[in-house]
Short mmCIF file of C-alpha atoms and ligand atoms in Angstrom, two decimals:
data_model
loop_
_atom_site.label_atom_id
_atom_site.label_comp_id
_atom_site.label_asym_id
_atom_site.label_seq_id
_atom_site.Cartn_x
_atom_site.Cartn_y
_atom_site.Cartn_z
CA MET A 1 33.83 -37.58 -8.74
CA LYS A 2 33.11 -40.91 -6.89
CA LYS A 3 35.86 -43.47 -7.78
CA LYS A 4 34.48 -46.78 -9.10
CA ILE A 5 35.52 -50.14 -7.66
CA TYR A 6 35.40 -52.99 -10.15
CA ALA A 7 34.90 -56.31 -8.35
CA TYR A 8 35.42 -59.78 -9.76
CA ARG A 9 34.59 -63.22 -8.46
CA GLN A 10 34.12 -66.34 -10.44
CA VAL A 11 32.59 -69.18 -8.49
CA GLY A 12 33.83 -72.61 -9.43
CA MET A 13 36.62 -71.49 -11.69
CA ALA A 14 39.05 -70.71 -8.92
CA LEU A 15 42.04 -71.78 -10.72
CA CYS A 16 43.66 -72.25 -14.08
CA PHE A 17 41.98 -75.59 -14.77
CA VAL A 18 39.12 -76.69 -16.93
CA LEU A 19 38.28 -80.32 -16.64
CA ILE A 20 38.17 -81.61 -20.20
CA LEU A 21 35.98 -84.41 -18.94
CA CYS A 22 33.07 -82.15 -17.96
CA GLY A 23 29.65 -83.29 -19.32
CA CYS A 24 30.92 -86.47 -20.96
CA GLN A 25 28.88 -89.42 -19.73
CA SER A 26 30.83 -92.01 -21.63
CA HIS A 27 34.32 -92.16 -22.99
CA GLN A 28 35.58 -94.67 -25.53
CA GLY A 29 32.64 -96.91 -24.57
CA HIS A 30 33.39 -96.51 -20.84
CA GLN A 31 30.52 -95.21 -18.75
CA PHE A 32 31.18 -92.71 -15.99
CA TYR A 33 29.07 -90.41 -13.86
CA VAL A 34 29.50 -86.66 -13.46
CA ASN A 35 27.64 -84.88 -10.65
CA SER A 36 28.01 -81.37 -9.32
CA ARG A 37 26.73 -79.36 -6.37
CA ILE A 38 27.38 -75.93 -4.82
CA MET A 39 29.40 -76.40 -1.64
CA MET A 40 32.05 -74.32 0.18
CA GLY A 41 31.02 -71.29 -1.91
CA THR A 42 31.97 -73.01 -5.14
CA ILE A 43 30.96 -75.78 -7.56
CA VAL A 44 32.06 -79.27 -6.50
CA GLU A 45 32.11 -81.77 -9.34
CA VAL A 46 32.59 -85.51 -8.90
CA THR A 47 33.48 -87.75 -11.85
CA SER A 48 33.72 -91.52 -11.41
CA PRO A 49 32.90 -94.82 -13.13
CA ASP A 50 31.17 -95.76 -9.82
CA LYS A 51 27.78 -94.10 -9.44
CA ARG A 52 28.00 -94.26 -5.62
CA ALA A 53 31.02 -91.96 -5.61
CA ALA A 54 29.24 -88.59 -5.81
CA GLY A 55 26.90 -89.28 -2.90
CA ILE A 56 29.77 -90.48 -0.69
CA ALA A 57 32.01 -87.53 -1.61
CA PHE A 58 29.29 -84.89 -1.24
CA SER A 59 28.24 -86.08 2.21
CA GLU A 60 31.81 -86.16 3.51
CA ILE A 61 32.57 -82.69 2.08
CA LYS A 62 29.38 -81.39 3.68
CA ARG A 63 30.45 -82.85 7.03
CA ILE A 64 33.78 -80.99 6.84
CA GLU A 65 32.11 -77.79 5.62
CA ASP A 66 29.71 -77.87 8.60
CA LEU A 67 32.70 -78.12 10.94
CA LEU A 68 35.09 -75.61 9.36
CA SER A 69 33.12 -72.97 7.45
CA LYS A 70 33.32 -69.38 8.71
CA TYR A 71 30.12 -68.76 6.75
CA LYS A 72 28.08 -71.28 8.78
CA GLU A 73 26.94 -69.83 12.09
CA ASP A 74 26.88 -73.15 13.94
CA SER A 75 30.25 -74.45 12.71
CA GLU A 76 33.08 -75.09 15.18
CA VAL A 77 35.10 -72.33 13.50
CA SER A 78 32.28 -69.79 13.89
CA ARG A 79 31.82 -70.78 17.52
CA LEU A 80 35.53 -70.32 18.16
CA ASN A 81 35.55 -66.97 16.31
CA LYS A 82 32.60 -65.80 18.42
CA LEU A 83 33.83 -67.01 21.84
CA GLY A 84 37.62 -66.83 21.42
CA LYS A 85 37.91 -70.17 23.21
CA SER A 86 36.23 -73.52 22.56
CA VAL A 87 36.43 -77.29 22.85
CA VAL A 88 36.54 -78.63 19.30
CA SER A 89 36.44 -82.00 17.53
CA PRO A 90 39.71 -83.87 16.91
CA GLU A 91 39.37 -82.90 13.24
CA THR A 92 39.17 -79.17 13.82
CA PHE A 93 41.99 -79.46 16.34
CA TYR A 94 44.08 -81.31 13.73
CA ILE A 95 43.48 -78.62 11.09
CA LEU A 96 44.55 -75.86 13.47
CA LYS A 97 47.63 -77.84 14.38
CA LYS A 98 48.48 -78.22 10.67
CA SER A 99 47.75 -74.53 10.09
CA LYS A 100 50.26 -73.59 12.78
CA GLU A 101 52.80 -76.00 11.29
CA PHE A 102 52.46 -74.35 7.85
CA TRP A 103 52.63 -70.92 9.48
CA GLN A 104 55.98 -71.94 10.94
CA LEU A 105 57.28 -73.59 7.75
CA SER A 106 56.24 -70.63 5.57
CA ASN A 107 57.77 -68.12 7.96
CA GLY A 108 54.33 -66.62 8.61
CA ALA A 109 53.23 -66.33 4.96
CA PHE A 110 50.42 -68.84 5.51
CA ASP A 111 48.33 -67.59 8.42
CA VAL A 112 44.69 -68.49 9.20
CA THR A 113 44.41 -65.58 11.66
CA VAL A 114 44.16 -63.17 8.71
CA ALA A 115 40.36 -63.47 9.04
CA PRO A 116 39.76 -59.94 10.48
CA LEU A 117 41.85 -58.54 7.61
CA VAL A 118 39.88 -60.55 5.03
CA ASP A 119 36.72 -59.02 6.52
CA LEU A 120 38.24 -55.51 6.61
CA TRP A 121 39.09 -55.61 2.87
CA GLY A 122 35.51 -56.80 2.18
CA PHE A 123 36.47 -60.20 0.74
CA THR A 124 34.04 -62.01 3.06
CA ASN A 125 30.88 -60.02 2.30
CA ARG A 126 32.03 -58.67 -1.12
CA ASN A 127 31.82 -55.12 0.13
CA PHE A 128 35.29 -54.39 -1.25
CA THR A 129 37.19 -51.45 0.16
CA VAL A 130 40.75 -50.21 0.60
CA PRO A 131 40.99 -49.69 4.39
CA ALA A 132 42.87 -46.81 6.02
CA ASP A 133 46.44 -47.67 7.05
CA GLU A 134 45.56 -47.00 10.67
CA LYS A 135 42.80 -49.62 10.61
CA ILE A 136 45.09 -52.21 9.04
CA LYS A 137 47.80 -51.49 11.62
CA ASN A 138 45.34 -51.97 14.50
CA ILE A 139 44.13 -55.30 13.18
CA LEU A 140 47.68 -56.56 12.58
CA ASN A 141 47.98 -56.87 16.37
CA LEU A 142 45.46 -59.72 16.14
CA VAL A 143 47.32 -61.55 13.35
CA GLY A 144 49.87 -64.30 13.94
CA SER A 145 49.22 -68.00 14.37
CA ASP A 146 51.50 -68.03 17.43
CA LYS A 147 48.50 -66.33 19.11
CA ILE A 148 46.40 -69.49 18.64
CA LEU A 149 46.85 -71.57 21.79
CA LEU A 150 46.24 -75.31 21.48
CA HIS A 151 45.52 -77.34 24.64
CA ASN A 152 46.21 -80.88 23.46
CA ASN A 153 44.63 -82.91 26.24
CA GLU A 154 41.16 -81.41 26.13
CA ASN A 155 41.07 -80.39 22.39
CA VAL A 156 40.62 -76.81 23.52
CA ILE A 157 41.61 -73.92 21.27
CA LYS A 158 42.02 -70.44 22.70
CA PHE A 159 42.86 -67.13 21.09
CA LYS A 160 45.41 -65.01 22.93
CA PHE A 161 43.56 -61.74 22.27
CA PRO A 162 39.86 -60.82 22.02
CA GLY A 163 38.83 -59.97 18.46
CA MET A 164 41.03 -62.64 16.88
CA LYS A 165 39.36 -64.81 14.22
CA ILE A 166 40.38 -67.61 11.89
CA ASP A 167 39.57 -68.29 8.23
CA LEU A 168 40.34 -71.75 6.85
CA GLY A 169 39.62 -70.81 3.23
CA ALA A 170 43.17 -71.67 2.16
CA ILE A 171 43.42 -75.12 3.77
CA ALA A 172 39.97 -76.63 4.34
CA LYS A 173 38.97 -77.26 0.70
CA GLY A 174 42.06 -79.41 0.21
CA TYR A 175 41.39 -81.17 3.52
CA ALA A 176 37.71 -81.75 2.68
CA LEU A 177 38.70 -83.51 -0.54
CA ASP A 178 41.27 -85.65 1.31
CA CYS A 179 38.50 -86.76 3.70
CA ALA A 180 36.19 -87.54 0.77
CA VAL A 181 38.91 -89.61 -0.92
CA LYS A 182 39.53 -91.53 2.32
CA LYS A 183 35.80 -92.35 2.51
CA LEU A 184 35.71 -93.45 -1.15
CA LYS A 185 38.62 -95.82 -0.58
CA GLU A 186 36.91 -97.26 2.52
CA LYS A 187 33.90 -98.03 0.29
CA GLY A 188 36.14 -99.77 -2.25
CA ILE A 189 35.99 -96.96 -4.85
CA ASN A 190 39.40 -96.38 -6.37
CA SER A 191 38.73 -94.22 -9.41
CA CYS A 192 37.29 -90.73 -9.01
CA LEU A 193 38.09 -87.12 -9.81
CA ILE A 194 36.80 -84.39 -7.48
CA ASN A 195 37.03 -80.73 -8.44
CA ALA A 196 36.01 -78.17 -5.82
CA GLY A 197 36.33 -74.81 -7.53
CA GLY A 198 39.78 -75.64 -8.75
CA GLN A 199 40.92 -77.68 -5.77
CA VAL A 200 41.28 -81.08 -7.48
CA TYR A 201 41.95 -84.62 -6.32
CA CYS A 202 42.53 -87.42 -8.84
CA LEU A 203 41.93 -90.78 -7.14
CA GLY A 204 43.48 -93.74 -8.93
CA LYS A 205 43.29 -93.86 -12.72
CA LYS A 206 40.53 -93.42 -15.28
CA PHE A 207 40.08 -96.76 -17.03
CA GLY A 208 43.74 -97.64 -16.55
CA ARG A 209 45.15 -94.27 -17.55
CA PRO A 210 46.01 -91.19 -15.43
CA TRP A 211 43.31 -88.51 -15.24
CA ARG A 212 44.00 -85.75 -17.76
CA VAL A 213 43.48 -82.25 -16.45
CA ALA A 214 43.81 -79.13 -18.54
CA ILE A 215 45.48 -76.00 -17.17
CA ARG A 216 43.95 -72.72 -18.22
CA GLY A 217 46.36 -69.81 -17.91
CA PRO A 218 45.59 -66.78 -15.77
CA ARG A 219 44.23 -63.53 -17.28
CA GLY A 220 41.99 -65.58 -19.66
CA LYS A 221 44.94 -67.11 -21.52
CA GLY A 222 43.02 -70.30 -22.39
CA VAL A 223 44.39 -73.83 -21.94
CA VAL A 224 48.19 -73.63 -21.52
CA SER A 225 49.03 -77.24 -20.67
CA PHE A 226 47.76 -80.64 -19.53
CA LEU A 227 48.52 -82.67 -16.42
CA GLU A 228 48.38 -86.44 -16.11
CA LEU A 229 47.50 -87.23 -12.50
CA ALA A 230 46.81 -90.36 -10.45
CA ASP A 231 46.43 -90.37 -6.64
CA GLN A 232 47.47 -86.77 -6.61
CA SER A 233 45.99 -83.42 -5.71
CA VAL A 234 46.40 -80.11 -7.52
CA ALA A 235 45.51 -76.60 -6.42
CA THR A 236 46.04 -73.10 -7.68
CA SER A 237 46.07 -69.80 -5.87
CA GLY A 238 45.89 -66.64 -7.93
CA ASP A 239 45.03 -62.95 -8.08
CA TYR A 240 42.44 -63.17 -10.87
CA GLU A 241 39.51 -64.96 -9.20
CA GLN A 242 38.61 -62.84 -6.21
CA TYR A 243 39.85 -59.27 -6.59
CA PHE A 244 38.77 -55.72 -7.15
CA ILE A 245 40.30 -52.85 -9.05
CA LYS A 246 40.48 -49.35 -7.60
CA ASN A 247 42.32 -46.48 -9.25
CA ASN A 248 43.68 -49.03 -11.73
CA LYS A 249 45.26 -51.05 -8.93
CA ARG A 250 44.32 -54.72 -8.42
CA TYR A 251 43.59 -55.90 -4.86
CA ALA A 252 43.24 -59.68 -4.58
CA HIS A 253 41.99 -61.95 -1.76
CA ILE A 254 45.30 -63.51 -0.70
CA LEU A 255 46.76 -61.25 1.95
CA ASP A 256 50.29 -60.81 3.30
CA PRO A 257 49.89 -61.36 7.07
CA LYS A 258 52.93 -59.18 7.72
CA THR A 259 51.72 -56.06 5.91
CA GLY A 260 47.95 -56.56 6.10
CA TYR A 261 47.76 -55.77 2.38
CA PRO A 262 47.04 -58.13 -0.54
CA ALA A 263 50.21 -60.11 -1.23
CA ASP A 264 52.38 -58.43 -3.84
CA SER A 265 55.09 -60.97 -4.53
CA GLY A 266 55.16 -60.63 -8.31
CA ILE A 267 53.14 -63.86 -8.73
CA MET A 268 49.85 -63.96 -10.66
CA ALA A 269 49.14 -67.62 -10.02
CA VAL A 270 50.83 -70.65 -8.52
CA THR A 271 49.87 -74.25 -9.14
CA VAL A 272 50.92 -76.98 -6.74
CA ILE A 273 50.72 -80.73 -7.32
CA ALA A 274 51.01 -82.79 -4.14
CA PRO A 275 50.17 -86.27 -2.78
CA ASP A 276 47.35 -84.76 -0.66
CA GLY A 277 44.92 -81.87 -0.85
CA LEU A 278 45.79 -80.21 2.45
CA THR A 279 49.38 -79.77 1.27
CA SER A 280 48.56 -78.59 -2.28
CA ASP A 281 45.97 -76.06 -1.03
CA THR A 282 48.11 -74.65 1.76
CA LEU A 283 51.36 -74.52 -0.18
CA ALA A 284 49.70 -72.74 -3.11
CA THR A 285 48.62 -69.87 -0.84
CA ALA A 286 51.93 -69.77 1.05
CA ILE A 287 54.01 -69.67 -2.15
CA PHE A 288 51.75 -66.96 -3.60
CA VAL A 289 52.63 -64.78 -0.59
CA LEU A 290 56.31 -65.75 -0.39
CA GLY A 291 57.16 -65.15 -4.05
CA LYS A 292 59.08 -67.31 -6.52
CA ASP A 293 62.46 -67.91 -4.85
CA LYS A 294 61.35 -68.41 -1.25
CA GLY A 295 58.27 -70.27 -2.49
CA GLU A 296 60.23 -72.77 -4.53
CA ARG A 297 62.60 -73.29 -1.60
CA LEU A 298 59.64 -74.07 0.64
CA ALA A 299 58.14 -76.48 -1.90
CA LYS A 300 61.42 -78.42 -2.08
CA ARG A 301 60.94 -79.39 1.57
CA PHE A 302 57.91 -81.50 0.63
CA LYS A 303 58.08 -84.94 -1.01
CA GLY A 304 56.09 -85.46 -4.20
CA VAL A 305 55.42 -81.74 -4.67
CA GLU A 306 55.70 -79.93 -8.02
CA VAL A 307 55.16 -76.21 -8.46
CA LYS A 308 54.32 -74.06 -11.46
CA ILE A 309 54.53 -70.31 -10.98
CA TYR A 310 53.02 -67.67 -13.27
CA ALA A 311 54.87 -64.47 -12.55
CA GLN A 312 53.45 -61.08 -13.44
CA ASP A 313 56.44 -60.30 -15.65
CA SER A 314 55.80 -63.51 -17.63
CA LEU A 315 52.75 -61.90 -19.29
P1 FAD B 401 43.36 -70.01 -1.57
O1 FAD B 401 44.64 -69.36 -1.92
O2 FAD B 401 43.37 -71.45 -1.29
O3 FAD B 401 42.75 -69.30 -0.26
C1 FAD B 401 42.66 -67.93 -0.17
C2 FAD B 401 41.69 -67.62 0.97
O4 FAD B 401 42.32 -67.87 2.22
C3 FAD B 401 41.29 -66.15 0.99
O5 FAD B 401 40.07 -65.98 0.27
C4 FAD B 401 41.15 -65.87 2.47
O6 FAD B 401 39.91 -66.38 2.89
C5 FAD B 401 42.23 -66.75 3.09
N1 FAD B 401 43.57 -66.14 3.13
C6 FAD B 401 43.96 -64.96 2.56
N2 FAD B 401 45.28 -64.73 2.76
C7 FAD B 401 45.73 -65.81 3.48
C8 FAD B 401 47.02 -66.15 4.04
N3 FAD B 401 48.10 -65.39 3.86
N4 FAD B 401 47.12 -67.32 4.74
C9 FAD B 401 46.04 -68.12 4.93
N5 FAD B 401 44.78 -67.84 4.44
C10 FAD B 401 44.65 -66.70 3.73
N6 FAD B 401 32.88 -68.84 -0.08
C11 FAD B 401 31.66 -68.24 -0.15
O7 FAD B 401 31.54 -67.26 -0.88
N7 FAD B 401 30.58 -68.70 0.55
C12 FAD B 401 30.67 -69.78 1.38
O8 FAD B 401 29.69 -70.19 2.01
C13 FAD B 401 31.93 -70.44 1.50
N8 FAD B 401 32.07 -71.49 2.33
C14 FAD B 401 33.30 -72.09 2.45
C15 FAD B 401 33.44 -73.18 3.32
C16 FAD B 401 34.68 -73.80 3.47
C17 FAD B 401 34.83 -74.95 4.43
C18 FAD B 401 35.78 -73.33 2.71
C19 FAD B 401 37.11 -74.00 2.84
C20 FAD B 401 35.66 -72.26 1.84
C21 FAD B 401 34.42 -71.62 1.69
N9 FAD B 401 34.25 -70.54 0.83
C22 FAD B 401 33.02 -69.92 0.73
C23 FAD B 401 35.36 -70.07 -0.05
C24 FAD B 401 36.43 -69.35 0.69
O9 FAD B 401 35.92 -68.24 1.30
C25 FAD B 401 37.56 -68.91 -0.21
O10 FAD B 401 37.12 -68.03 -1.16
C26 FAD B 401 38.19 -70.06 -0.92
O11 FAD B 401 38.42 -71.10 -0.02
C27 FAD B 401 39.49 -69.60 -1.57
O12 FAD B 401 40.12 -70.69 -2.12
P2 FAD B 401 41.17 -70.53 -3.30
O13 FAD B 401 41.67 -71.87 -3.58
O14 FAD B 401 40.62 -69.72 -4.39
O15 FAD B 401 42.32 -69.63 -2.68
MG1 MG B 402 43.07 -73.06 -2.26
#
């Protein structure tokens, strides 16, 4: 009898947050604008009292997506993945530098070279499958951010081995929102909330008070708490957004670069609050792979970072 694979993916809800503000056009007599658009494979929603904010944020996020998306054939990341060596823009070079830094700091738990593994498990094209051990072992030779060679002077990036690929899915959403916030500030906008499929940045305050963001628990637990945020980013990484079930076993999209299998650290979801999006996004994935103890130790090394971990045994 053919075994069924049950696959799950919820676009735009990639974390345990529901923005209570959604759909409200005015609040206590204060007018604000809510706009959303599909970008980076998810729903990006911009809320601000300034009606210019959405246009500015969307165009900056699109600029970053065009540079860093593995799904866009003419992006710098796709060119690098195809050629194995490429001159890139200072921005792409910066992101790879940061990716290597987080690889080091997380002792290899955060690793953008997992891309061939993400493809192998079918998380890129949704053709989910449990690969043979042999196949995983072969691909593991291509994994390890130490195999990304950065030539500073010419902004050249080179992969050590043919067949290597990178996937910036765990860092570029946070970075894209940081770039959008920088642009908003340059235009004199200092109050805005951007939510990109659960990667959230709260710029300034909302009419003098911190932005209020609701946390929805994993496994459909409903709203479990609220956050009050101002000039802060929050991100969640979890096993209940992109996963499939086979023979009653759950396989989720965050992979352990050391085993080549979905991370199995006992964590269901981890929420990170940080001063910037790049840090919250990256740390959330790294901690999910590392597990509670090592993850919390890593988080302590960062200023202004708070972590909330939902462990499987907390159900
Ligand atoms: P995170 O935990 O932040 O990231 C998990 C993702 O990172 C995984 O899905 C995998 O891609 C990768 N990853 C897995 N394990 C590791 C690891 N150990 N270390 C580092 N990275 C790891 N999705 C679409 O369906 N279509 C699109 O066109 C599309 N375009 C995108 C463009 C950009 C620029 C970005 C940043 C993302 C895009 N995505 C798209 C979504 C993307 O593929 C991921 O699904 C998403 O970024 C996951 O974010 P998350 O916060 O849920 O999980
Ligand atoms: Mg993320």
